[in-house]
PDB file of C-alpha atoms and ligand atoms in Angstrom:
ATOM      1  CA  MET C 856     138.286  86.879  91.523  1.00 70.00           C
ATOM      2  CA  THR C 857     134.811  88.090  91.893  1.00 87.00           C
ATOM      3  CA  ARG C 858     133.952  91.350  93.336  1.00 93.00           C
ATOM      4  CA  ILE C 859     131.430  92.010  96.059  1.00 95.00           C
ATOM      5  CA  ASP C 860     129.312  94.506  93.364  1.00 96.00           C
ATOM      6  CA  GLN C 861     129.197  91.504  91.087  1.00 95.00           C
ATOM      7  CA  ILE C 862     128.036  89.482  93.240  1.00 95.00           C
ATOM      8  CA  MET C 863     125.205  91.163  94.642  1.00 96.00           C
ATOM      9  CA  GLN C 864     124.079  92.455  91.582  1.00 96.00           C
ATOM     10  CA  GLN C 865     123.935  88.789  90.220  1.00 96.00           C
ATOM     11  CA  ASP C 866     121.968  87.919  93.803  1.00 96.00           C
ATOM     12  CA  HIS C 867     119.222  91.054  92.415  1.00 98.00           C
ATOM     13  CA  VAL C 868     119.016  89.327  89.342  1.00 97.00           C
ATOM     14  CA  ARG C 869     118.525  85.827  90.564  1.00 96.00           C
ATOM     15  CA  LEU C 870     116.036  86.974  93.355  1.00 97.00           C
ATOM     16  CA  ASP C 871     113.974  88.990  90.884  1.00 98.00           C
ATOM     17  CA  ALA C 872     113.449  85.401  88.470  1.00 97.00           C
ATOM     18  CA  LEU C 873     112.508  83.553  91.544  1.00 97.00           C
ATOM     19  CA  LEU C 874     109.521  86.084  92.087  1.00 98.00           C
ATOM     20  CA  ASP C 875     108.975  86.233  88.472  1.00 98.00           C
ATOM     21  CA  ILE C 876     108.200  82.262  88.703  1.00 98.00           C
ATOM     22  CA  SER C 877     105.879  83.095  91.781  1.00 98.00           C
ATOM     23  CA  ALA C 878     103.922  85.420  89.922  1.00 98.00           C
ATOM     24  CA  ARG C 879     103.215  83.675  86.821  1.00 98.00           C
ATOM     25  CA  ALA C 880     102.235  80.607  88.768  1.00 98.00           C
ATOM     26  CA  VAL C 881      99.676  83.593  90.697  1.00 98.00           C
ATOM     27  CA  ARG C 882      99.039  84.540  87.220  1.00 98.00           C
ATOM     28  CA  GLU C 883      98.128  80.431  86.231  1.00 98.00           C
ATOM     29  CA  GLY C 884      96.039  80.093  89.432  1.00 98.00           C
ATOM     30  CA  ARG C 885      98.710  77.301  90.481  1.00 98.00           C
ATOM     31  CA  TRP C 886      98.397  78.581  94.432  1.00 98.00           C
ATOM     32  CA  GLN C 887     100.476  75.977  95.836  1.00 98.00           C
ATOM     33  CA  ASP C 888     103.782  76.793  93.400  1.00 98.00           C
ATOM     34  CA  ALA C 889     102.568  80.193  94.011  1.00 98.00           C
ATOM     35  CA  ALA C 890     103.275  79.869  97.773  1.00 98.00           C
ATOM     36  CA  ARG C 891     106.481  77.519  97.459  1.00 98.00           C
ATOM     37  CA  HIS C 892     108.395  79.736  95.272  1.00 98.00           C
ATOM     38  CA  LEU C 893     107.676  82.989  96.921  1.00 98.00           C
ATOM     39  CA  GLU C 894     108.829  81.331  99.923  1.00 98.00           C
ATOM     40  CA  GLN C 895     111.914  80.517  97.947  1.00 97.00           C
ATOM     41  CA  PHE C 896     112.662  84.282  97.226  1.00 98.00           C
ATOM     42  CA  ARG C 897     111.381  85.357 100.354  1.00 98.00           C
ATOM     43  CA  HIS C 898     113.905  83.398 102.025  1.00 96.00           C
ATOM     44  CA  GLY C 899     116.742  84.166  99.861  1.00 96.00           C
ATOM     45  CA  ILE C 900     116.146  87.681  99.914  1.00 97.00           C
ATOM     46  CA  ALA C 901     115.119  88.083 103.551  1.00 97.00           C
ATOM     47  CA  ASP C 902     117.421  85.076 105.196  1.00 95.00           C
ATOM     48  CA  GLY C 903     120.064  85.442 102.800  1.00 94.00           C
ATOM     49  CA  HIS C 904     120.696  88.713 100.819  1.00 96.00           C
ATOM     50  CA  MET C 905     119.407  91.260 103.733  1.00 97.00           C
ATOM     51  CA  VAL C 906     120.779  89.384 106.395  1.00 95.00           C
ATOM     52  CA  VAL C 907     124.430  90.206 104.639  1.00 94.00           C
ATOM     53  CA  GLU C 908     123.877  93.449 103.915  1.00 96.00           C
ATOM     54  CA  GLU C 909     122.127  94.233 107.288  1.00 96.00           C
ATOM     55  CA  THR C 910     125.522  92.487 108.946  1.00 94.00           C
ATOM     56  CA  THR C 911     128.408  92.748 107.153  1.00 93.00           C
ATOM     57  CA  LEU C 912     127.514  95.512 104.072  1.00 96.00           C
ATOM     58  CA  PHE C 913     126.082  98.399 105.384  1.00 96.00           C
ATOM     59  CA  PRO C 914     128.475  98.101 108.978  1.00 95.00           C
ATOM     60  CA  ALA C 915     131.230  97.790 106.465  1.00 94.00           C
ATOM     61  CA  PHE C 916     130.427 101.393 104.959  1.00 96.00           C
ATOM     62  CA  GLU C 917     129.280 103.067 107.787  1.00 96.00           C
ATOM     63  CA  ALA C 918     132.314 102.336 109.803  1.00 95.00           C
ATOM     64  CA  ARG C 919     134.035 104.748 106.793  1.00 94.00           C
ATOM     65  CA  GLU C 920     131.055 107.054 106.395  1.00 93.00           C
ATOM     66  CA  GLY C 921     130.004 108.420 109.467  1.00 81.00           C
ATOM     67  CA  GLY C 922     128.157 105.899 111.803  1.00 83.00           C
ATOM     68  CA  THR C 923     125.022 104.322 111.893  1.00 79.00           C
ATOM     69  CA  GLU C 924     123.159 107.724 111.174  1.00 82.00           C
ATOM     70  CA  HIS C 925     124.475 107.803 107.538  1.00 92.00           C
ATOM     71  CA  PRO C 926     121.362 108.587 105.146  1.00 95.00           C
ATOM     72  CA  LEU C 927     122.325 106.061 102.567  1.00 96.00           C
ATOM     73  CA  THR C 928     122.256 102.988 104.791  1.00 97.00           C
ATOM     74  CA  ALA C 929     118.886 104.559 107.079  1.00 96.00           C
ATOM     75  CA  LEU C 930     117.249 104.530 103.386  1.00 97.00           C
ATOM     76  CA  LEU C 931     118.129 100.971 102.612  1.00 98.00           C
ATOM     77  CA  ARG C 932     117.591  99.750 106.316  1.00 97.00           C
ATOM     78  CA  LYS C 933     113.899 101.398 106.047  1.00 97.00           C
ATOM     79  CA  GLY C 934     113.480  99.798 102.585  1.00 98.00           C
ATOM     80  CA  HIS C 935     114.114  96.176 104.124  1.00 98.00           C
ATOM     81  CA  GLN C 936     111.703  97.031 106.927  1.00 98.00           C
ATOM     82  CA  ASP C 937     109.179  97.485 104.536  1.00 98.00           C
ATOM     83  CA  LEU C 938     109.761  94.813 102.152  1.00 98.00           C
ATOM     84  CA  ARG C 939     109.508  92.305 104.848  1.00 98.00           C
ATOM     85  CA  VAL C 940     106.134  93.591 105.811  1.00 98.00           C
ATOM     86  CA  PHE C 941     105.040  93.111 102.145  1.00 98.00           C
ATOM     87  CA  PHE C 942     106.341  89.744 101.756  1.00 98.00           C
ATOM     88  CA  GLN C 943     104.348  88.980 104.327  1.00 98.00           C
ATOM     89  CA  GLU C 944     101.165  90.610 102.689  1.00 98.00           C
ATOM     90  CA  MET C 945     102.039  88.493  99.210  1.00 98.00           C
ATOM     91  CA  ALA C 946     101.947  85.024 101.074  1.00 98.00           C
ATOM     92  CA  GLU C 947      98.643  86.020 102.328  1.00 98.00           C
ATOM     93  CA  ALA C 948      97.211  87.291  99.330  1.00 98.00           C
ATOM     94  CA  ILE C 949      98.237  83.738  98.260  1.00 98.00           C
ATOM     95  CA  SER C 950      96.703  81.703 101.212  1.00 98.00           C
ATOM     96  CA  ALA C 951      93.622  83.791 100.154  1.00 98.00           C
ATOM     97  CA  GLU C 952      93.980  82.632  96.518  1.00 98.00           C
ATOM     98  CA  ASP C 953      93.742  86.741  96.064  1.00 98.00           C
ATOM     99  CA  ALA C 954      94.996  87.307  92.520  1.00 98.00           C
ATOM    100  CA  GLU C 955      93.973  90.683  92.369  1.00 98.00           C
ATOM    101  CA  GLU C 956      95.512  91.517  96.021  1.00 98.00           C
ATOM    102  CA  PHE C 957      98.832  89.984  94.918  1.00 98.00           C
ATOM    103  CA  ALA C 958      98.959  91.736  91.394  1.00 98.00           C
ATOM    104  CA  ASP C 959      98.603  94.885  93.753  1.00 98.00           C
ATOM    105  CA  LEU C 960     101.428  94.065  96.248  1.00 98.00           C
ATOM    106  CA  LEU C 961     103.576  92.772  93.473  1.00 98.00           C
ATOM    107  CA  SER C 962     103.524  96.086  91.406  1.00 98.00           C
ATOM    108  CA  THR C 963     104.457  97.701  94.814  1.00 98.00           C
ATOM    109  CA  VAL C 964     107.099  95.544  95.501  1.00 98.00           C
ATOM    110  CA  GLN C 965     108.922  95.450  92.012  1.00 98.00           C
ATOM    111  CA  THR C 966     108.519  99.297  92.315  1.00 98.00           C
ATOM    112  CA  ILE C 967     110.249  99.409  95.692  1.00 98.00           C
ATOM    113  CA  LEU C 968     112.883  96.866  94.737  1.00 98.00           C
ATOM    114  CA  LYS C 969     113.920  98.456  91.321  1.00 98.00           C
ATOM    115  CA  GLN C 970     114.295 101.598  93.540  1.00 98.00           C
ATOM    116  CA  HIS C 971     116.461  99.867  96.563  1.00 98.00           C
ATOM    117  CA  ASP C 972     118.539  97.636  94.093  1.00 98.00           C
ATOM    118  CA  ALA C 973     119.541 100.512  91.841  1.00 98.00           C
ATOM    119  CA  LYS C 974     120.194 102.220  94.972  1.00 98.00           C
ATOM    120  CA  GLU C 975     122.374  99.774  96.122  1.00 98.00           C
ATOM    121  CA  GLU C 976     124.083  99.149  92.643  1.00 98.00           C
ATOM    122  CA  THR C 977     125.319 102.608  91.951  1.00 98.00           C
ATOM    123  CA  GLU C 978     125.821 103.817  95.502  1.00 97.00           C
ATOM    124  CA  LEU C 979     126.931 101.056  97.756  1.00 97.00           C
ATOM    125  CA  TYR C 980     128.504  98.051  96.230  1.00 97.00           C
ATOM    126  CA  PRO C 981     131.086  99.655  93.934  1.00 97.00           C
ATOM    127  CA  TYR C 982     131.999 102.047  97.034  1.00 96.00           C
ATOM    128  CA  LEU C 983     132.464  98.803  98.859  1.00 96.00           C
ATOM    129  CA  ALA C 984     134.054  96.703  96.065  1.00 96.00           C
ATOM    130  CA  GLU C 985     136.962  99.885  96.276  1.00 95.00           C
ATOM    131  CA  ALA C 986     136.865 100.127  99.929  1.00 94.00           C
ATOM    132  CA  LEU C 987     136.857  96.161 100.935  1.00 91.00           C
ATOM    133  CA  PRO C 988     140.513  94.823 101.230  1.00 87.00           C
ATOM    134  CA  ASP C 989     140.103  91.967  99.077  1.00 90.00           C
ATOM    135  CA  HIS C 990     137.074  93.822  96.913  1.00 91.00           C
ATOM    136  CA  GLY C 991     134.498  92.101  98.983  1.00 89.00           C
ATOM    137  CA  GLN C 992     135.164  88.618  98.003  1.00 89.00           C
ATOM    138  CA  ALA C 993     135.302  87.133 101.213  1.00 87.00           C
ATOM    139  CA  VAL C 994     131.855  88.769 102.136  1.00 85.00           C
ATOM    140  CA  GLY C 995     130.445  88.144  98.821  1.00 87.00           C
ATOM    141  CA  GLN C 996     131.156  84.162  99.362  1.00 85.00           C
ATOM    142  CA  GLU C 997     128.523  84.252 102.202  1.00 82.00           C
ATOM    143  CA  ILE C 998     125.945  85.184  99.543  1.00 85.00           C
ATOM    144  CA  LEU C 999     127.193  82.546  97.315  1.00 84.00           C
ATOM    145  CA  THR C1000     127.316  79.444  99.835  1.00 86.00           C
ATOM    146  CA  PHE C1001     123.640  80.514 100.715  1.00 83.00           C
ATOM    147  CA  ALA C1002     122.519  81.088  97.147  1.00 83.00           C
ATOM    148  CA  ALA C1003     124.310  77.489  96.667  1.00 81.00           C
ATOM    149  CA  GLY C1004     122.297  75.747  99.195  1.00 81.00           C
ATOM    150  CA  GLU C1005     119.314  77.439  97.828  1.00 75.00           C
ATOM    151  CA  ARG C1006     119.515  75.068  94.809  1.00 67.00           C
ATOM    152  CA  ALA C1007     120.928  72.063  96.582  1.00 55.00           C
TER     153      ALA C1007
HETATM  154 FE1  LIG Q1257     118.921  95.645  99.963  1.00 66.68          FE
HETATM  155 FE1  LIG Q1258     120.752  94.243  97.607  1.00 66.68          FE
END
């Protein structure tokens, strides 16, 4: 039995690694690889991880903790919006083969992600692992299935 907090934390690690692979390709001037790996990262985080959070995890927390105006999920949702914009800008920097611009954006994104993920890992996931009936295993399965599709 794998709890939701463990599943989501592992997904953060998996996604960080994908971003690192893209960043390495940029540093080595392999622009096509960089674009492909960045898109893998973007798809995994923005179409998978964040969607599960926004459609399932945040609502599950809000349903128990005072509705959609809760400051924790409001902050996390805003973080996702900001990150989506930065992912787009990183893709543009790669298209323009602008390593300097990419490096600036990367450092901003990594800073935001580090704080965002830490907040989720300390304040959101452990709470849900206790609050959800099966420790969130069923919800976590969505993430695992999505991640498995990535590797297929
Ligand atoms: Fe998130
Ligand atoms: Fe997350």
